[in-house]
GROMACS .gro file of C-alpha atoms in nm:
model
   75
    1UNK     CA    1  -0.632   0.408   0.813
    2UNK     CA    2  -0.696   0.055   0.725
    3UNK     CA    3  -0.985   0.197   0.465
    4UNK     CA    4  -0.803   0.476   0.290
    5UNK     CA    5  -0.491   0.179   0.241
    6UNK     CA    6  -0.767  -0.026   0.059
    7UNK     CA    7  -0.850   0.263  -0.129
    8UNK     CA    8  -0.492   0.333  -0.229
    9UNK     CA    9  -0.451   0.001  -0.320
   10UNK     CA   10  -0.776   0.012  -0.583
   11UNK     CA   11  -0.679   0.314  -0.701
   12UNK     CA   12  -0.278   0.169  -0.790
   13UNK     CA   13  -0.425  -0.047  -1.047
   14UNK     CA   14  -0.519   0.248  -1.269
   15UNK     CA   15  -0.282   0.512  -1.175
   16UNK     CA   16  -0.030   0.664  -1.413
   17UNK     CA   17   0.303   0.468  -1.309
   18UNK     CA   18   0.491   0.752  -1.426
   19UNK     CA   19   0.327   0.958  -1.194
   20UNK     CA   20   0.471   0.785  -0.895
   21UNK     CA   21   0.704   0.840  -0.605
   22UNK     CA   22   0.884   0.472  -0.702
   23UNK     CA   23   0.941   0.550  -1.045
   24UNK     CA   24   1.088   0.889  -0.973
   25UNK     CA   25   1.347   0.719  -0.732
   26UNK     CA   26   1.418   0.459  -1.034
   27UNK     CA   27   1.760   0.585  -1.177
   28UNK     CA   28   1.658   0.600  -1.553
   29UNK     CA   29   1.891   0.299  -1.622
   30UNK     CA   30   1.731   0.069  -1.420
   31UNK     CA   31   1.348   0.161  -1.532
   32UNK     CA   32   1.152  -0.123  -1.636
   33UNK     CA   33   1.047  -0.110  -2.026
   34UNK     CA   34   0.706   0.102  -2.064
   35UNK     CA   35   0.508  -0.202  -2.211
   36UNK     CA   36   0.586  -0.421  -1.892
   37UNK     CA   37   0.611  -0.055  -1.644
   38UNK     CA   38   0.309  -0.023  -1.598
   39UNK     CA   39   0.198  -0.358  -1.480
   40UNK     CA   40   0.481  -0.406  -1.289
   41UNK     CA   41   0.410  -0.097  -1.118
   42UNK     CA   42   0.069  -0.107  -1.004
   43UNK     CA   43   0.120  -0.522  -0.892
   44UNK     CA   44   0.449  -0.367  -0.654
   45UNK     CA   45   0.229  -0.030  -0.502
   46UNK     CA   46  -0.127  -0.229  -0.498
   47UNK     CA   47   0.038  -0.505  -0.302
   48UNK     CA   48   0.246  -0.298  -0.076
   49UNK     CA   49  -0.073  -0.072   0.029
   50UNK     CA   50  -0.267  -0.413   0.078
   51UNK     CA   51  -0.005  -0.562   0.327
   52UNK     CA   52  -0.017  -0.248   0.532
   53UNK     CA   53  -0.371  -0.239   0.495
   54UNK     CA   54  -0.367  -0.594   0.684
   55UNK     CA   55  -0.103  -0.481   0.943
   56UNK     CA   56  -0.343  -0.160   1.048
   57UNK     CA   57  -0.622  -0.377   1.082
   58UNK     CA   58  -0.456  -0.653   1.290
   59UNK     CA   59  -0.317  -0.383   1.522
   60UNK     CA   60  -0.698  -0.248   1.556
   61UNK     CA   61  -0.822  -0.561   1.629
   62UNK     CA   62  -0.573  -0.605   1.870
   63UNK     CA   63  -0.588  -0.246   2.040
   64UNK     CA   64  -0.970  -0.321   2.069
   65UNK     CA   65  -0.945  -0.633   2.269
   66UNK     CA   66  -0.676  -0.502   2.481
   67UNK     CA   67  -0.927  -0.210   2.567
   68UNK     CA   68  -1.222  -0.434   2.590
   69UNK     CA   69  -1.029  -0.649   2.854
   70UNK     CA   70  -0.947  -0.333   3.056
   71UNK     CA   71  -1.308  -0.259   3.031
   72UNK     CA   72  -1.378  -0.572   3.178
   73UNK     CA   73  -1.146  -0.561   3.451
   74UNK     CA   74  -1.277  -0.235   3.553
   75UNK     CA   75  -0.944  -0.042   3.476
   0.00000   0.00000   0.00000
């Protein structure tokens, strides 16, 4: 999970930003203009995949040392 977030979040910086989920939701009126759109875009959707990214490796990390310690303890 953690690897195809990373992806998504390399791939934001070049995808269309009309092409998006978030800019269909935008009600037309409150659309940022297309010069700054794009930018603006890909910075919000590249950062949001990164800080999920970082939340599904954290719980990994900590799902694999809670299994390593019941390996330990022989349970």
């Amino acid at each position: 999970m953690t690897l195809v977030l990373l992806l998504k979040a390399q791939e934001a910086r070049t995808k269309d930003h009309r092409r998006t989920e978030m800019w269909l939701y935008l009600p037309k009126d409150r659309r940022p203009p297309q010069p700054h759109a794009q930018k603006t875009v890909s910075a919000v959707m590249r950062e949001t995949y990164l800080v999920f990214a970082y939340w599904s490796a954290l719980v990994s990390v900590v799902m694999w040392i809670v299994a390593m310690g019941f390996s330990v303890l022989g349970l």
